[in-house]
Amino acid sequence: MKGLWNSAKWEIAESGLLNGRTLILLGLWLIYAWKAATGWNGSGVPLLLSFHLVTFAVLAVYRGLKWPFTGAFDLERTSDRPAWQSVLGRTLAWTVVIAVGAAPQQVFFRLCLDRMRDVWLRIYFDGAERVARLEGWIGWEPFLVITAAGTAAYVLSLAVTLWCRSGRFRHRATIANAAVWLFAVVVLGYLILRTIPLSVTIPACILICLLVSTWLLVRKVE
């Protein structure tokens, strides 16, 4: 457990999420989003109220791409910490971060729902559909789906990057080509798996990517 905790703690510290400037900006953004949820009736409200969550998800993917190219990765590879602790600890850290991003989103959606129901039905011809879509993102199940999807994005980015670091041209691997491969995998996966329910694809992606990342870290990555 100590190894998991240290991996998670170091990952969050390296991401810069806990520095004073980031926390101040996040606090200001949450205040602005609260005002938007209680006073703005525009169609861009759901996206605005999801901005902090999107930011966390993008940062998680970026960290998944970056970590294998950092000195912290080299240091951890030469330590006695098992590979599964390094991978799982970081995954749990980003799961918590994504959940922290999804929780205010749920609160904001709930706050603005009644206003949206009143306004959208009057100003949009598809207002009822818009309200129904917003309602569909409120509750424990959507919260868990969003959190799991963010976690899946992180472990997928990590698995793809470790694969790039373990191939024939691993010494020339960069964050940029790892990002290109990640984009290709996402597009291909969407085309193949789009008819399968998210309740199946997201847990499967998390489990497979965790196993692949751990195996690559133990057997292939130098």
PDB file of C-alpha atoms in Angstrom:
ATOM      1  CA  MET A   1       0.000   0.000   0.000  1.00  0.00           C
ATOM      2  CA  LYS A   2       2.868   2.377   0.718  1.00  0.00           C
ATOM      3  CA  GLY A   3       4.165   1.924  -2.829  1.00  0.00           C
ATOM      4  CA  LEU A   4       0.737   2.704  -4.291  1.00  0.00           C
ATOM      5  CA  TRP A   5       0.426   5.795  -2.123  1.00  0.00           C
ATOM      6  CA  ASN A   6       3.901   7.065  -3.034  1.00  0.00           C
ATOM      7  CA  SER A   7       3.294   6.549  -6.763  1.00  0.00           C
ATOM      8  CA  ALA A   8      -0.031   8.384  -6.557  1.00  0.00           C
ATOM      9  CA  LYS A   9       1.442  11.183  -4.432  1.00  0.00           C
ATOM     10  CA  TRP A  10       4.410  11.723  -6.712  1.00  0.00           C
ATOM     11  CA  GLU A  11       2.215  11.726  -9.804  1.00  0.00           C
ATOM     12  CA  ILE A  12      -0.051  14.435  -8.425  1.00  0.00           C
ATOM     13  CA  ALA A  13       2.956  16.445  -7.253  1.00  0.00           C
ATOM     14  CA  GLU A  14       4.595  16.218 -10.695  1.00  0.00           C
ATOM     15  CA  SER A  15       1.361  17.217 -12.451  1.00  0.00           C
ATOM     16  CA  GLY A  16       1.318  20.597 -10.687  1.00  0.00           C
ATOM     17  CA  LEU A  17      -2.307  20.261  -9.595  1.00  0.00           C
ATOM     18  CA  LEU A  18      -1.569  21.179  -5.996  1.00  0.00           C
ATOM     19  CA  ASN A  19       0.495  24.328  -6.499  1.00  0.00           C
ATOM     20  CA  GLY A  20      -0.999  27.561  -5.259  1.00  0.00           C
ATOM     21  CA  ARG A  21      -1.569  29.153  -8.674  1.00  0.00           C
ATOM     22  CA  THR A  22      -3.498  26.149  -9.966  1.00  0.00           C
ATOM     23  CA  LEU A  23      -5.688  25.994  -6.868  1.00  0.00           C
ATOM     24  CA  ILE A  24      -6.478  29.722  -7.090  1.00  0.00           C
ATOM     25  CA  LEU A  25      -7.409  29.458 -10.773  1.00  0.00           C
ATOM     26  CA  LEU A  26      -9.557  26.410 -10.065  1.00  0.00           C
ATOM     27  CA  GLY A  27     -11.323  28.215  -7.225  1.00  0.00           C
ATOM     28  CA  LEU A  28     -12.041  31.240  -9.425  1.00  0.00           C
ATOM     29  CA  TRP A  29     -13.315  28.998 -12.192  1.00  0.00           C
ATOM     30  CA  LEU A  30     -15.663  27.136  -9.846  1.00  0.00           C
ATOM     31  CA  ILE A  31     -17.087  30.462  -8.631  1.00  0.00           C
ATOM     32  CA  TYR A  32     -17.688  31.535 -12.230  1.00  0.00           C
ATOM     33  CA  ALA A  33     -19.272  28.175 -13.105  1.00  0.00           C
ATOM     34  CA  TRP A  34     -21.558  28.433 -10.074  1.00  0.00           C
ATOM     35  CA  LYS A  35     -22.785  31.834 -11.264  1.00  0.00           C
ATOM     36  CA  ALA A  36     -23.282  30.444 -14.775  1.00  0.00           C
ATOM     37  CA  ALA A  37     -25.272  27.494 -13.453  1.00  0.00           C
ATOM     38  CA  THR A  38     -27.597  29.739 -11.480  1.00  0.00           C
ATOM     39  CA  GLY A  39     -27.948  32.650 -13.879  1.00  0.00           C
ATOM     40  CA  TRP A  40     -27.159  31.872 -17.519  1.00  0.00           C
ATOM     41  CA  ASN A  41     -29.629  30.314 -19.950  1.00  0.00           C
ATOM     42  CA  GLY A  42     -27.487  29.901 -23.064  1.00  0.00           C
ATOM     43  CA  SER A  43     -27.009  26.686 -24.994  1.00  0.00           C
ATOM     44  CA  GLY A  44     -23.334  26.606 -24.068  1.00  0.00           C
ATOM     45  CA  VAL A  45     -24.039  26.032 -20.374  1.00  0.00           C
ATOM     46  CA  PRO A  46     -23.312  22.248 -20.285  1.00  0.00           C
ATOM     47  CA  LEU A  47     -19.938  22.707 -21.994  1.00  0.00           C
ATOM     48  CA  LEU A  48     -19.052  25.644 -19.764  1.00  0.00           C
ATOM     49  CA  LEU A  49     -19.930  23.682 -16.630  1.00  0.00           C
ATOM     50  CA  SER A  50     -17.800  20.759 -17.854  1.00  0.00           C
ATOM     51  CA  PHE A  51     -14.702  22.821 -18.591  1.00  0.00           C
ATOM     52  CA  HIS A  52     -12.870  21.927 -15.376  1.00  0.00           C
ATOM     53  CA  LEU A  53     -13.632  18.231 -15.932  1.00  0.00           C
ATOM     54  CA  VAL A  54     -12.364  18.390 -19.522  1.00  0.00           C
ATOM     55  CA  THR A  55      -9.212  20.128 -18.264  1.00  0.00           C
ATOM     56  CA  PHE A  56      -8.531  17.331 -15.777  1.00  0.00           C
ATOM     57  CA  ALA A  57      -9.153  14.651 -18.417  1.00  0.00           C
ATOM     58  CA  VAL A  58      -6.797  16.331 -20.905  1.00  0.00           C
ATOM     59  CA  LEU A  59      -4.144  16.720 -18.202  1.00  0.00           C
ATOM     60  CA  ALA A  60      -4.518  13.027 -17.294  1.00  0.00           C
ATOM     61  CA  VAL A  61      -3.934  11.998 -20.921  1.00  0.00           C
ATOM     62  CA  TYR A  62      -0.984  14.369 -21.172  1.00  0.00           C
ATOM     63  CA  ARG A  63       0.565  12.886 -18.040  1.00  0.00           C
ATOM     64  CA  GLY A  64       0.026   9.384 -19.417  1.00  0.00           C
ATOM     65  CA  LEU A  65       1.941  10.418 -22.521  1.00  0.00           C
ATOM     66  CA  LYS A  66       4.654  12.311 -20.660  1.00  0.00           C
ATOM     67  CA  TRP A  67       5.523  10.167 -17.644  1.00  0.00           C
ATOM     68  CA  PRO A  68       7.522   7.490 -19.554  1.00  0.00           C
ATOM     69  CA  PHE A  69       9.754  10.268 -20.936  1.00  0.00           C
ATOM     70  CA  THR A  70      10.581  11.917 -17.606  1.00  0.00           C
ATOM     71  CA  GLY A  71      13.369  11.512 -15.101  1.00  0.00           C
ATOM     72  CA  ALA A  72      10.785  10.378 -12.548  1.00  0.00           C
ATOM     73  CA  PHE A  73      10.093   7.371 -14.768  1.00  0.00           C
ATOM     74  CA  ASP A  74      13.784   6.468 -14.968  1.00  0.00           C
ATOM     75  CA  LEU A  75      14.106   6.837 -11.204  1.00  0.00           C
ATOM     76  CA  GLU A  76      11.124   4.594 -10.573  1.00  0.00           C
ATOM     77  CA  ARG A  77      12.399   1.966 -13.003  1.00  0.00           C
ATOM     78  CA  THR A  78      15.638   1.706 -11.030  1.00  0.00           C
ATOM     79  CA  SER A  79      13.868   1.460  -7.670  1.00  0.00           C
ATOM     80  CA  ASP A  80      12.562  -1.671  -6.001  1.00  0.00           C
ATOM     81  CA  ARG A  81       8.925  -0.709  -6.467  1.00  0.00           C
ATOM     82  CA  PRO A  82       6.923  -3.341  -8.400  1.00  0.00           C
ATOM     83  CA  ALA A  83       5.661  -2.222 -11.793  1.00  0.00           C
ATOM     84  CA  TRP A  84       2.044  -2.902 -10.890  1.00  0.00           C
ATOM     85  CA  GLN A  85       2.287  -0.434  -7.992  1.00  0.00           C
ATOM     86  CA  SER A  86       3.707   2.265 -10.254  1.00  0.00           C
ATOM     87  CA  VAL A  87       0.921   1.813 -12.807  1.00  0.00           C
ATOM     88  CA  LEU A  88      -1.960   1.265 -10.408  1.00  0.00           C
ATOM     89  CA  GLY A  89      -0.938   4.047  -8.034  1.00  0.00           C
ATOM     90  CA  ARG A  90      -0.913   6.607 -10.824  1.00  0.00           C
ATOM     91  CA  THR A  91      -4.171   5.279 -12.237  1.00  0.00           C
ATOM     92  CA  LEU A  92      -5.889   5.574  -8.857  1.00  0.00           C
ATOM     93  CA  ALA A  93      -4.564   9.126  -8.497  1.00  0.00           C
ATOM     94  CA  TRP A  94      -6.108  10.204 -11.789  1.00  0.00           C
ATOM     95  CA  THR A  95      -9.326   8.357 -11.011  1.00  0.00           C
ATOM     96  CA  VAL A  96      -9.674  10.518  -7.905  1.00  0.00           C
ATOM     97  CA  VAL A  97      -8.807  13.683  -9.863  1.00  0.00           C
ATOM     98  CA  ILE A  98     -11.412  12.905 -12.556  1.00  0.00           C
ATOM     99  CA  ALA A  99     -13.987  12.135  -9.856  1.00  0.00           C
ATOM    100  CA  VAL A 100     -13.213  15.480  -8.201  1.00  0.00           C
ATOM    101  CA  GLY A 101     -13.862  17.122 -11.566  1.00  0.00           C
ATOM    102  CA  ALA A 102     -17.091  15.207 -12.167  1.00  0.00           C
ATOM    103  CA  ALA A 103     -18.615  15.966  -8.753  1.00  0.00           C
ATOM    104  CA  PRO A 104     -19.002  19.770  -9.234  1.00  0.00           C
ATOM    105  CA  GLN A 105     -20.283  19.110 -12.741  1.00  0.00           C
ATOM    106  CA  GLN A 106     -23.115  17.051 -11.255  1.00  0.00           C
ATOM    107  CA  VAL A 107     -23.926  19.839  -8.820  1.00  0.00           C
ATOM    108  CA  PHE A 108     -23.896  22.499 -11.555  1.00  0.00           C
ATOM    109  CA  PHE A 109     -26.069  20.414 -13.888  1.00  0.00           C
ATOM    110  CA  ARG A 110     -28.592  19.913 -11.099  1.00  0.00           C
ATOM    111  CA  LEU A 111     -28.613  23.643 -10.323  1.00  0.00           C
ATOM    112  CA  CYS A 112     -29.261  24.718 -13.903  1.00  0.00           C
ATOM    113  CA  LEU A 113     -31.711  21.946 -14.858  1.00  0.00           C
ATOM    114  CA  ASP A 114     -34.897  23.749 -13.798  1.00  0.00           C
ATOM    115  CA  ARG A 115     -33.856  26.941 -15.582  1.00  0.00           C
ATOM    116  CA  MET A 116     -32.933  25.009 -18.705  1.00  0.00           C
ATOM    117  CA  ARG A 117     -36.248  23.177 -18.629  1.00  0.00           C
ATOM    118  CA  ASP A 118     -38.085  26.482 -18.477  1.00  0.00           C
ATOM    119  CA  VAL A 119     -36.029  28.388 -21.065  1.00  0.00           C
ATOM    120  CA  TRP A 120     -35.024  25.752 -23.610  1.00  0.00           C
ATOM    121  CA  LEU A 121     -38.594  24.568 -24.135  1.00  0.00           C
ATOM    122  CA  ARG A 122     -39.510  28.112 -25.151  1.00  0.00           C
ATOM    123  CA  ILE A 123     -36.561  29.152 -27.309  1.00  0.00           C
ATOM    124  CA  TYR A 124     -35.522  25.905 -29.053  1.00  0.00           C
ATOM    125  CA  PHE A 125     -37.657  23.709 -31.288  1.00  0.00           C
ATOM    126  CA  ASP A 126     -35.818  20.675 -29.848  1.00  0.00           C
ATOM    127  CA  GLY A 127     -35.837  22.034 -26.312  1.00  0.00           C
ATOM    128  CA  ALA A 128     -37.340  18.869 -24.840  1.00  0.00           C
ATOM    129  CA  GLU A 129     -34.535  16.782 -26.347  1.00  0.00           C
ATOM    130  CA  ARG A 130     -31.904  19.157 -24.985  1.00  0.00           C
ATOM    131  CA  VAL A 131     -33.399  18.945 -21.503  1.00  0.00           C
ATOM    132  CA  ALA A 132     -33.588  15.132 -21.737  1.00  0.00           C
ATOM    133  CA  ARG A 133     -29.910  14.941 -22.713  1.00  0.00           C
ATOM    134  CA  LEU A 134     -28.958  17.155 -19.783  1.00  0.00           C
ATOM    135  CA  GLU A 135     -31.047  15.034 -17.395  1.00  0.00           C
ATOM    136  CA  GLY A 136     -29.292  11.946 -18.730  1.00  0.00           C
ATOM    137  CA  TRP A 137     -25.983  13.250 -17.386  1.00  0.00           C
ATOM    138  CA  ILE A 138     -27.266  13.725 -13.840  1.00  0.00           C
ATOM    139  CA  GLY A 139     -27.032  11.018 -11.191  1.00  0.00           C
ATOM    140  CA  TRP A 140     -24.700   8.406  -9.777  1.00  0.00           C
ATOM    141  CA  GLU A 141     -24.567   6.299 -12.921  1.00  0.00           C
ATOM    142  CA  PRO A 142     -23.446   9.157 -15.213  1.00  0.00           C
ATOM    143  CA  PHE A 143     -20.959  10.237 -12.536  1.00  0.00           C
ATOM    144  CA  LEU A 144     -19.412   6.765 -12.486  1.00  0.00           C
ATOM    145  CA  VAL A 145     -19.403   6.541 -16.293  1.00  0.00           C
ATOM    146  CA  ILE A 146     -17.636   9.905 -16.615  1.00  0.00           C
ATOM    147  CA  THR A 147     -15.074   8.992 -13.957  1.00  0.00           C
ATOM    148  CA  ALA A 148     -14.427   5.590 -15.520  1.00  0.00           C
ATOM    149  CA  ALA A 149     -14.139   7.117 -19.001  1.00  0.00           C
ATOM    150  CA  GLY A 150     -11.514   9.579 -17.766  1.00  0.00           C
ATOM    151  CA  THR A 151      -9.609   6.758 -16.117  1.00  0.00           C
ATOM    152  CA  ALA A 152      -9.794   4.712 -19.329  1.00  0.00           C
ATOM    153  CA  ALA A 153      -8.371   7.654 -21.285  1.00  0.00           C
ATOM    154  CA  TYR A 154      -5.416   7.847 -18.888  1.00  0.00           C
ATOM    155  CA  VAL A 155      -4.536   4.143 -18.891  1.00  0.00           C
ATOM    156  CA  LEU A 156      -4.945   3.983 -22.683  1.00  0.00           C
ATOM    157  CA  SER A 157      -2.521   6.887 -23.140  1.00  0.00           C
ATOM    158  CA  LEU A 158      -0.081   5.216 -20.746  1.00  0.00           C
ATOM    159  CA  ALA A 159      -0.302   1.840 -22.491  1.00  0.00           C
ATOM    160  CA  VAL A 160       0.221   3.371 -25.939  1.00  0.00           C
ATOM    161  CA  THR A 161       3.208   5.409 -24.739  1.00  0.00           C
ATOM    162  CA  LEU A 162       4.846   2.427 -23.055  1.00  0.00           C
ATOM    163  CA  TRP A 163       4.309   0.461 -26.254  1.00  0.00           C
ATOM    164  CA  CYS A 164       6.085   3.209 -28.199  1.00  0.00           C
ATOM    165  CA  ARG A 165       8.930   3.052 -25.690  1.00  0.00           C
ATOM    166  CA  SER A 166       9.241  -0.710 -26.053  1.00  0.00           C
ATOM    167  CA  GLY A 167       9.320  -1.110 -29.836  1.00  0.00           C
ATOM    168  CA  ARG A 168      12.131  -1.403 -32.319  1.00  0.00           C
ATOM    169  CA  PHE A 169      12.519   2.379 -32.547  1.00  0.00           C
ATOM    170  CA  ARG A 170      12.085   3.031 -28.812  1.00  0.00           C
ATOM    171  CA  HIS A 171      15.187   5.209 -28.601  1.00  0.00           C
ATOM    172  CA  ARG A 172      13.599   7.636 -31.066  1.00  0.00           C
ATOM    173  CA  ALA A 173      10.169   7.639 -29.443  1.00  0.00           C
ATOM    174  CA  THR A 174       8.735  11.034 -28.489  1.00  0.00           C
ATOM    175  CA  ILE A 175       5.608  12.371 -26.837  1.00  0.00           C
ATOM    176  CA  ALA A 176       4.470  13.627 -30.249  1.00  0.00           C
ATOM    177  CA  ASN A 177       4.556  10.254 -31.986  1.00  0.00           C
ATOM    178  CA  ALA A 178       2.978   8.628 -28.932  1.00  0.00           C
ATOM    179  CA  ALA A 179       0.141  11.170 -29.216  1.00  0.00           C
ATOM    180  CA  VAL A 180      -0.279  10.323 -32.912  1.00  0.00           C
ATOM    181  CA  TRP A 181      -0.482   6.613 -32.127  1.00  0.00           C
ATOM    182  CA  LEU A 182      -2.967   7.316 -29.340  1.00  0.00           C
ATOM    183  CA  PHE A 183      -5.184   9.254 -31.742  1.00  0.00           C
ATOM    184  CA  ALA A 184      -5.021   6.400 -34.256  1.00  0.00           C
ATOM    185  CA  VAL A 185      -5.921   3.825 -31.592  1.00  0.00           C
ATOM    186  CA  VAL A 186      -8.873   5.920 -30.390  1.00  0.00           C
ATOM    187  CA  VAL A 187     -10.248   6.351 -33.913  1.00  0.00           C
ATOM    188  CA  LEU A 188      -9.795   2.667 -34.744  1.00  0.00           C
ATOM    189  CA  GLY A 189     -11.338   1.602 -31.444  1.00  0.00           C
ATOM    190  CA  TYR A 190     -14.332   3.860 -32.022  1.00  0.00           C
ATOM    191  CA  LEU A 191     -14.947   2.434 -35.489  1.00  0.00           C
ATOM    192  CA  ILE A 192     -14.732  -1.143 -34.229  1.00  0.00           C
ATOM    193  CA  LEU A 193     -16.404  -0.874 -30.819  1.00  0.00           C
ATOM    194  CA  ARG A 194     -19.005   1.887 -31.269  1.00  0.00           C
ATOM    195  CA  THR A 195     -21.910  -0.582 -31.226  1.00  0.00           C
ATOM    196  CA  ILE A 196     -20.827  -2.103 -27.895  1.00  0.00           C
ATOM    197  CA  PRO A 197     -22.271  -0.512 -24.708  1.00  0.00           C
ATOM    198  CA  LEU A 198     -20.008   1.759 -22.686  1.00  0.00           C
ATOM    199  CA  SER A 199     -20.687  -0.419 -19.639  1.00  0.00           C
ATOM    200  CA  VAL A 200     -18.643  -3.104 -21.397  1.00  0.00           C
ATOM    201  CA  THR A 201     -16.015  -1.178 -23.342  1.00  0.00           C
ATOM    202  CA  ILE A 202     -14.872   1.178 -20.559  1.00  0.00           C
ATOM    203  CA  PRO A 203     -14.164  -1.487 -17.865  1.00  0.00           C
ATOM    204  CA  ALA A 204     -12.590  -3.732 -20.514  1.00  0.00           C
ATOM    205  CA  CYS A 205     -10.350  -0.882 -21.691  1.00  0.00           C
ATOM    206  CA  ILE A 206      -9.235  -0.107 -18.131  1.00  0.00           C
ATOM    207  CA  LEU A 207      -8.467  -3.736 -17.283  1.00  0.00           C
ATOM    208  CA  ILE A 208      -6.668  -4.529 -20.544  1.00  0.00           C
ATOM    209  CA  CYS A 209      -4.613  -1.322 -20.499  1.00  0.00           C
ATOM    210  CA  LEU A 210      -3.595  -1.856 -16.863  1.00  0.00           C
ATOM    211  CA  LEU A 211      -2.414  -5.378 -17.635  1.00  0.00           C
ATOM    212  CA  VAL A 212      -0.641  -4.332 -20.836  1.00  0.00           C
ATOM    213  CA  SER A 213       1.031  -1.340 -19.162  1.00  0.00           C
ATOM    214  CA  THR A 214       2.291  -3.470 -16.281  1.00  0.00           C
ATOM    215  CA  TRP A 215       3.568  -6.177 -18.644  1.00  0.00           C
ATOM    216  CA  LEU A 216       5.337  -3.645 -20.868  1.00  0.00           C
ATOM    217  CA  LEU A 217       6.892  -1.957 -17.858  1.00  0.00           C
ATOM    218  CA  VAL A 218       8.237  -5.266 -16.562  1.00  0.00           C
ATOM    219  CA  ARG A 219       9.259  -7.003 -19.776  1.00  0.00           C
ATOM    220  CA  LYS A 220       9.831  -4.532 -22.566  1.00  0.00           C
ATOM    221  CA  VAL A 221      10.564  -0.965 -21.557  1.00  0.00           C
ATOM    222  CA  GLU A 222      14.205  -0.090 -21.001  1.00  0.00           C
TER     223      GLU A 222
END
